[in-house]
Amino acid sequence: MTKSEKPTIFREERSPLKVTMLVFSGASIMCVASAVDPLRAANRIAGETHFDFRLVSATGEPAITTCGLPVAVSGAFDPDDACDVLMVIAGFGTQGYTTSKLLGGIRRCARQARAAGGIEAGTWLVARAGLLEGRTATTHWEDMEDFAAAFPEVEVRPDRYIIDGPVFTSGGAAPTFDLMLHLVRSRLGMATALDVASVFIYDQSRAATDAQPLVSLGRLDGYDPRLAQAIRLMEGHVDQPLTIAAIAKRAGVTARTLESIFRASIGETPGAYYLRLRLNAARRLVVDTRVSMAEVAERTGFSSAAAFSRSFSRAFGTPPVRMRKG
């Protein structure tokens, strides 16, 4: 923390923390819930308001989440309405929100607050407002590469969540729950944090600095560790696929044994799973970005755009170009 930065909110403190949550349409309902409910539960468990939170939107209208459920808000975002914490929660469509007025409002509100942060794609808005320059941040793993290219002045890490001075960022719904539990634990103690976790039957089994997995296996207790290792290897080599024999060797088994493990656990061969993993990554690039089909093919390990298009069409019943237009 530099001399100009305010004391962190992540410390023992009993005075109420006033939190403004700026929610945008296109956000995940799970991200919203992961931000709100741990604080709500902490207030109930403590029997008093330690977290004085309110939800607002840019226009004052309900924010429509990705599943279609609206999030009721108390009004429109007012940058001059004092708060201790500004939390920006967003998902798809952030490009449509980046007006100079809005970004200026986020910047002004954040600089008056003690802390500010972005949840999932909210990190993009926080960065566009100039609040992440020279800082370390994270965002959802799907956007990691594009975010790093868009903001070279930010040190981007694949952590679940990051706290850098008065600014925090989170990669998604579960990491946001982790972040809120950390806030509760820092301010109210471990006992209250454990009580909050118990309300949701939640086991915080990962650290903030753990990398975000492409395929979330949750707690791996019920899975063959060789399966988990193989899937992690596949995740890490989407653009340059390994052979199944190479994956099996690294997992310490034969290719035949690995196939048996996959069939018993997932119901398909390692090769079929690996291809599906790559095609799902390709579909996200087709639908959510404007990169060329040749680049999509390259980034998901296909030898050519034509080979990619054939595999994509077989998997999803429509060519990638048509899916993008549709």
CSV table of C-alpha atoms in Angstrom, one decimal, residues 10-317:
chain,number,residue,atom,x,y,z
A,10,PHE,CA,-9.7,-6.6,4.6
A,11,ARG,CA,-8.9,-6.2,8.3
A,12,GLU,CA,-10.6,-6.6,11.7
A,13,GLU,CA,-13.2,-3.8,11.9
A,14,ARG,CA,-16.6,-3.7,13.5
A,15,SER,CA,-18.1,-0.6,12.0
A,16,PRO,CA,-20.6,-1.2,9.1
A,17,LEU,CA,-19.1,-1.4,5.6
A,18,LYS,CA,-21.3,0.4,3.1
A,19,VAL,CA,-21.2,-1.6,-0.2
A,20,THR,CA,-22.6,-0.5,-3.5
A,21,MET,CA,-23.0,-3.3,-6.0
A,22,LEU,CA,-23.4,-2.1,-9.6
A,23,VAL,CA,-25.0,-4.9,-11.5
A,24,PHE,CA,-25.2,-5.1,-15.3
A,25,SER,CA,-27.5,-7.1,-17.5
A,26,GLY,CA,-25.6,-10.1,-18.9
A,27,ALA,CA,-24.2,-10.9,-15.5
A,28,SER,CA,-24.5,-14.4,-14.1
A,29,ILE,CA,-27.1,-14.8,-11.3
A,30,MET,CA,-24.5,-17.0,-9.5
A,31,CYS,CA,-22.0,-14.1,-9.5
A,32,VAL,CA,-24.6,-11.8,-8.1
A,33,ALA,CA,-25.6,-14.3,-5.4
A,34,SER,CA,-22.0,-15.1,-4.5
A,35,ALA,CA,-21.4,-11.4,-3.9
A,36,VAL,CA,-24.6,-10.7,-1.9
A,37,ASP,CA,-25.6,-13.8,0.0
A,38,PRO,CA,-22.4,-14.3,2.1
A,39,LEU,CA,-22.7,-10.7,3.3
A,40,ARG,CA,-26.4,-11.1,4.0
A,41,ALA,CA,-25.7,-14.3,6.0
A,42,ALA,CA,-22.9,-12.6,7.9
A,43,ASN,CA,-25.3,-9.9,9.0
A,44,ARG,CA,-27.9,-12.5,10.1
A,45,ILE,CA,-25.4,-14.6,12.0
A,46,ALA,CA,-23.9,-11.5,13.7
A,47,GLY,CA,-27.3,-10.2,14.6
A,48,GLU,CA,-26.4,-6.7,13.3
A,49,THR,CA,-25.6,-5.0,10.1
A,50,HIS,CA,-21.9,-5.2,9.4
A,51,PHE,CA,-22.3,-5.1,5.7
A,52,ASP,CA,-24.7,-2.4,4.5
A,53,PHE,CA,-25.1,-3.4,0.9
A,54,ARG,CA,-27.4,-2.2,-1.9
A,55,LEU,CA,-27.7,-3.2,-5.5
A,56,VAL,CA,-28.0,-0.6,-8.3
A,57,SER,CA,-27.9,-0.6,-12.1
A,58,ALA,CA,-26.7,1.9,-14.6
A,59,THR,CA,-30.3,2.9,-15.5
A,60,GLY,CA,-32.2,2.1,-12.4
A,61,GLU,CA,-34.0,-0.7,-14.2
A,62,PRO,CA,-33.6,-4.4,-13.1
A,63,ALA,CA,-30.5,-6.1,-14.5
A,64,ILE,CA,-31.4,-9.1,-16.5
A,65,THR,CA,-29.0,-12.0,-15.8
A,66,THR,CA,-27.9,-14.6,-18.3
A,67,CYS,CA,-30.6,-17.1,-17.2
A,68,GLY,CA,-33.3,-14.5,-17.8
A,69,LEU,CA,-34.0,-13.7,-14.1
A,70,PRO,CA,-34.1,-10.0,-13.3
A,71,VAL,CA,-32.2,-8.6,-10.3
A,72,ALA,CA,-34.2,-6.0,-8.5
A,73,VAL,CA,-32.2,-2.8,-7.7
A,74,SER,CA,-32.8,0.1,-5.4
A,75,GLY,CA,-32.2,2.7,-8.1
A,76,ALA,CA,-29.7,4.1,-10.6
A,77,PHE,CA,-26.0,4.2,-10.0
A,78,ASP,CA,-25.1,7.6,-8.6
A,79,PRO,CA,-21.3,8.2,-8.5
A,80,ASP,CA,-21.7,10.8,-5.8
A,81,ASP,CA,-23.6,8.5,-3.5
A,82,ALA,CA,-20.9,7.8,-0.9
A,83,CYS,CA,-19.9,4.2,-0.2
A,84,ASP,CA,-17.0,2.3,1.3
A,85,VAL,CA,-16.9,-0.3,-1.5
A,86,LEU,CA,-17.9,-0.2,-5.1
A,87,MET,CA,-18.3,-3.6,-6.6
A,88,VAL,CA,-18.9,-3.9,-10.4
A,89,ILE,CA,-20.7,-7.1,-11.4
A,90,ALA,CA,-20.9,-7.9,-15.1
A,91,GLY,CA,-20.9,-10.7,-17.7
A,92,PHE,CA,-21.7,-10.7,-21.4
A,93,GLY,CA,-22.0,-7.4,-23.3
A,94,THR,CA,-19.6,-5.1,-21.4
A,95,GLN,CA,-18.7,-3.4,-24.7
A,96,GLY,CA,-22.1,-1.9,-24.8
A,97,TYR,CA,-21.8,-0.3,-21.4
A,98,THR,CA,-18.5,1.6,-22.0
A,99,THR,CA,-19.7,5.1,-22.3
A,100,SER,CA,-17.4,7.8,-21.1
A,101,LYS,CA,-20.1,9.0,-18.7
A,102,LEU,CA,-20.4,5.6,-17.0
A,103,LEU,CA,-16.6,5.0,-16.9
A,104,GLY,CA,-16.1,8.4,-15.5
A,105,GLY,CA,-18.8,7.7,-12.8
A,106,ILE,CA,-17.1,4.4,-11.9
A,107,ARG,CA,-13.8,6.1,-11.6
A,108,ARG,CA,-15.1,9.0,-9.5
A,109,CYS,CA,-17.1,6.7,-7.2
A,110,ALA,CA,-14.1,4.3,-6.8
A,111,ARG,CA,-11.7,7.1,-5.9
A,112,GLN,CA,-14.0,8.4,-3.2
A,113,ALA,CA,-14.5,4.9,-1.8
A,114,ARG,CA,-12.1,2.8,0.3
A,115,ALA,CA,-12.1,0.0,-2.1
A,116,ALA,CA,-13.4,-1.0,-5.6
A,117,GLY,CA,-13.4,-4.2,-7.6
A,118,GLY,CA,-14.7,-6.1,-10.6
A,119,ILE,CA,-16.5,-9.4,-10.5
A,120,GLU,CA,-16.0,-11.6,-13.5
A,121,ALA,CA,-16.4,-9.3,-16.6
A,122,GLY,CA,-16.8,-6.4,-14.2
A,123,THR,CA,-13.0,-6.4,-14.3
A,124,TRP,CA,-13.1,-5.1,-17.8
A,125,LEU,CA,-15.2,-2.1,-16.8
A,126,VAL,CA,-12.9,-1.4,-13.8
A,127,ALA,CA,-9.9,-1.6,-16.1
A,128,ARG,CA,-11.5,0.7,-18.7
A,129,ALA,CA,-12.1,3.2,-16.0
A,130,GLY,CA,-8.4,3.3,-15.4
A,131,LEU,CA,-8.4,1.7,-11.9
A,132,LEU,CA,-6.1,-1.2,-12.7
A,133,GLU,CA,-3.1,0.6,-14.2
A,134,GLY,CA,0.1,-0.8,-12.7
A,135,ARG,CA,-1.8,-3.3,-10.7
A,136,THR,CA,-2.3,-7.1,-10.6
A,137,ALA,CA,-5.7,-8.4,-11.6
A,138,THR,CA,-7.7,-11.5,-12.8
A,139,THR,CA,-10.8,-12.1,-14.8
A,140,HIS,CA,-12.7,-15.1,-16.0
A,141,TRP,CA,-10.4,-17.7,-17.6
A,142,GLU,CA,-12.3,-17.4,-20.9
A,143,ASP,CA,-11.3,-13.8,-21.2
A,144,MET,CA,-7.8,-14.0,-19.8
A,145,GLU,CA,-5.8,-13.8,-23.0
A,146,ASP,CA,-7.9,-11.0,-24.6
A,147,PHE,CA,-7.9,-9.0,-21.3
A,148,ALA,CA,-4.1,-9.2,-21.1
A,149,ALA,CA,-3.8,-8.0,-24.7
A,150,ALA,CA,-6.3,-5.2,-24.1
A,151,PHE,CA,-4.6,-3.9,-20.9
A,152,PRO,CA,-0.9,-4.4,-21.2
A,153,GLU,CA,-0.3,-2.1,-18.2
A,154,VAL,CA,-2.1,-4.7,-16.0
A,155,GLU,CA,-0.3,-7.8,-14.6
A,156,VAL,CA,-2.9,-10.5,-15.4
A,157,ARG,CA,-2.8,-13.7,-13.4
A,158,PRO,CA,-5.1,-16.7,-13.6
A,159,ASP,CA,-5.8,-16.6,-9.8
A,160,ARG,CA,-9.3,-17.2,-8.4
A,161,TYR,CA,-9.3,-13.7,-7.0
A,162,ILE,CA,-6.7,-10.9,-6.4
A,163,ILE,CA,-6.6,-8.1,-3.9
A,164,ASP,CA,-4.1,-5.4,-4.9
A,165,GLY,CA,-4.3,-2.5,-2.4
A,166,PRO,CA,-7.7,-0.9,-2.6
A,167,VAL,CA,-8.7,-2.9,-5.8
A,168,PHE,CA,-9.9,-6.4,-5.9
A,169,THR,CA,-10.9,-8.6,-8.9
A,170,SER,CA,-12.6,-12.0,-9.1
A,171,GLY,CA,-12.7,-14.6,-11.9
A,172,GLY,CA,-16.2,-15.9,-11.4
A,173,ALA,CA,-19.0,-17.1,-9.1
A,174,ALA,CA,-17.2,-19.5,-6.9
A,175,PRO,CA,-14.1,-17.3,-6.5
A,176,THR,CA,-16.4,-14.4,-5.6
A,177,PHE,CA,-17.9,-16.5,-2.8
A,178,ASP,CA,-14.3,-17.2,-1.7
A,179,LEU,CA,-13.5,-13.5,-1.8
A,180,MET,CA,-16.6,-12.6,0.3
A,181,LEU,CA,-15.7,-15.3,2.8
A,182,HIS,CA,-12.3,-13.8,3.0
A,183,LEU,CA,-13.8,-10.3,3.6
A,184,VAL,CA,-16.1,-11.7,6.4
A,185,ARG,CA,-13.2,-13.6,8.0
A,186,SER,CA,-10.9,-10.6,7.8
A,187,ARG,CA,-13.4,-8.3,9.5
A,188,LEU,CA,-15.5,-10.5,11.8
A,189,GLY,CA,-13.2,-13.5,12.4
A,190,MET,CA,-12.9,-17.1,11.4
A,191,ALA,CA,-15.8,-18.3,13.5
A,192,THR,CA,-18.3,-16.0,11.7
A,193,ALA,CA,-16.8,-17.0,8.3
A,194,LEU,CA,-17.1,-20.7,9.2
A,195,ASP,CA,-20.7,-20.1,10.2
A,196,VAL,CA,-21.4,-18.3,6.9
A,197,ALA,CA,-19.8,-21.2,5.0
A,198,SER,CA,-21.9,-23.7,6.9
A,199,VAL,CA,-25.1,-21.8,6.0
A,200,PHE,CA,-24.4,-22.7,2.3
A,201,ILE,CA,-22.8,-26.1,3.1
A,202,TYR,CA,-19.7,-24.6,1.4
A,203,ASP,CA,-16.2,-25.9,1.7
A,204,GLN,CA,-13.6,-23.4,0.8
A,205,SER,CA,-11.0,-25.9,-0.4
A,206,ARG,CA,-9.0,-23.6,-2.6
A,207,ALA,CA,-6.7,-20.6,-2.1
A,208,ALA,CA,-7.0,-17.3,-3.8
A,209,THR,CA,-3.9,-17.9,-5.8
A,210,ASP,CA,-5.0,-21.3,-7.2
A,211,ALA,CA,-5.4,-21.1,-10.9
A,212,GLN,CA,-8.9,-21.1,-12.4
A,213,PRO,CA,-9.6,-24.5,-14.1
A,214,LEU,CA,-11.2,-24.7,-17.5
A,215,VAL,CA,-13.1,-27.7,-16.3
A,216,SER,CA,-14.1,-27.4,-12.7
A,217,LEU,CA,-14.0,-30.8,-11.0
A,218,GLY,CA,-14.8,-29.3,-7.6
A,219,ARG,CA,-13.5,-31.4,-4.8
A,220,LEU,CA,-11.6,-34.3,-6.4
A,221,ASP,CA,-12.1,-36.8,-3.5
A,222,GLY,CA,-14.6,-38.8,-5.6
A,223,TYR,CA,-12.5,-38.9,-8.7
A,224,ASP,CA,-9.6,-41.0,-9.8
A,225,PRO,CA,-6.6,-38.7,-9.5
A,226,ARG,CA,-5.3,-40.0,-12.8
A,227,LEU,CA,-8.5,-38.7,-14.4
A,228,ALA,CA,-8.0,-35.3,-12.9
A,229,GLN,CA,-4.4,-35.2,-14.0
A,230,ALA,CA,-5.3,-36.2,-17.5
A,231,ILE,CA,-8.0,-33.5,-17.8
A,232,ARG,CA,-5.7,-30.9,-16.4
A,233,LEU,CA,-3.2,-31.8,-19.1
A,234,MET,CA,-5.8,-31.5,-21.8
A,235,GLU,CA,-6.9,-28.1,-20.5
A,236,GLY,CA,-3.3,-26.9,-20.7
A,237,HIS,CA,-2.8,-28.1,-24.2
A,238,VAL,CA,-5.9,-26.9,-26.1
A,239,ASP,CA,-3.9,-25.1,-28.8
A,240,GLN,CA,-1.3,-27.8,-29.2
A,241,PRO,CA,-3.0,-31.1,-28.4
A,242,LEU,CA,-1.0,-33.9,-26.8
A,243,THR,CA,-1.5,-37.5,-28.0
A,244,ILE,CA,-3.5,-39.7,-25.7
A,245,ALA,CA,-0.4,-41.9,-25.3
A,246,ALA,CA,1.6,-38.8,-24.1
A,247,ILE,CA,-1.2,-37.9,-21.7
A,248,ALA,CA,-1.4,-41.4,-20.3
A,249,LYS,CA,2.4,-41.6,-19.9
A,250,ARG,CA,2.4,-38.3,-17.9
A,251,ALA,CA,-0.5,-39.6,-15.8
A,252,GLY,CA,1.5,-42.8,-15.0
A,253,VAL,CA,-0.8,-45.3,-16.8
A,254,THR,CA,-1.1,-47.0,-20.2
A,255,ALA,CA,-3.3,-45.6,-22.9
A,256,ARG,CA,-5.6,-48.6,-22.4
A,257,THR,CA,-5.9,-48.0,-18.7
A,258,LEU,CA,-6.6,-44.3,-19.3
A,259,GLU,CA,-9.4,-45.2,-21.7
A,260,SER,CA,-10.9,-47.5,-19.1
A,261,ILE,CA,-10.8,-44.8,-16.5
A,262,PHE,CA,-12.5,-42.3,-18.8
A,263,ARG,CA,-15.2,-44.7,-19.9
A,264,ALA,CA,-15.9,-45.6,-16.3
A,265,SER,CA,-15.9,-42.0,-15.0
A,266,ILE,CA,-17.2,-40.0,-17.9
A,267,GLY,CA,-18.7,-42.5,-20.3
A,268,GLU,CA,-16.5,-41.7,-23.3
A,269,THR,CA,-12.9,-42.2,-24.5
A,270,PRO,CA,-10.1,-39.7,-23.7
A,271,GLY,CA,-9.9,-38.7,-27.4
A,272,ALA,CA,-13.6,-38.0,-27.6
A,273,TYR,CA,-13.5,-35.9,-24.4
A,274,TYR,CA,-10.4,-34.0,-25.5
A,275,LEU,CA,-12.0,-33.1,-28.8
A,276,ARG,CA,-15.2,-32.0,-27.1
A,277,LEU,CA,-13.1,-29.8,-24.7
A,278,ARG,CA,-11.4,-28.2,-27.7
A,279,LEU,CA,-14.6,-27.7,-29.6
A,280,ASN,CA,-16.4,-26.1,-26.6
A,281,ALA,CA,-13.5,-23.7,-26.4
A,282,ALA,CA,-13.8,-23.0,-30.1
A,283,ARG,CA,-17.6,-22.4,-29.8
A,284,ARG,CA,-16.9,-19.7,-27.1
A,285,LEU,CA,-14.5,-18.0,-29.4
A,286,VAL,CA,-17.0,-18.2,-32.3
A,287,VAL,CA,-19.9,-16.8,-30.3
A,288,ASP,CA,-18.3,-14.4,-27.9
A,289,THR,CA,-15.4,-12.9,-30.0
A,290,ARG,CA,-14.8,-11.6,-33.5
A,291,VAL,CA,-11.5,-13.3,-34.1
A,292,SER,CA,-11.1,-15.0,-37.5
A,293,MET,CA,-12.0,-18.6,-38.0
A,294,ALA,CA,-8.4,-19.3,-38.9
A,295,GLU,CA,-7.3,-18.0,-35.5
A,296,VAL,CA,-10.1,-19.9,-33.7
A,297,ALA,CA,-8.8,-23.1,-35.4
A,298,GLU,CA,-5.2,-22.3,-34.4
A,299,ARG,CA,-6.1,-21.5,-30.8
A,300,THR,CA,-8.0,-24.7,-30.4
A,301,GLY,CA,-5.5,-27.0,-32.0
A,302,PHE,CA,-6.9,-27.7,-35.5
A,303,SER,CA,-4.5,-28.1,-38.5
A,304,SER,CA,-6.6,-25.8,-40.7
A,305,ALA,CA,-9.7,-23.7,-40.8
A,306,ALA,CA,-11.3,-26.3,-43.1
A,307,ALA,CA,-10.6,-29.2,-40.7
A,308,PHE,CA,-11.9,-27.1,-37.8
A,309,SER,CA,-15.1,-26.2,-39.7
A,310,ARG,CA,-15.8,-29.9,-40.5
A,311,SER,CA,-15.3,-31.0,-36.8
A,312,PHE,CA,-17.4,-28.1,-35.6
A,313,SER,CA,-20.2,-28.8,-38.0
A,314,ARG,CA,-20.3,-32.5,-36.9
A,315,ALA,CA,-20.4,-31.6,-33.3
A,316,PHE,CA,-22.9,-28.7,-33.3
A,317,GLY,CA,-24.9,-29.3,-36.4
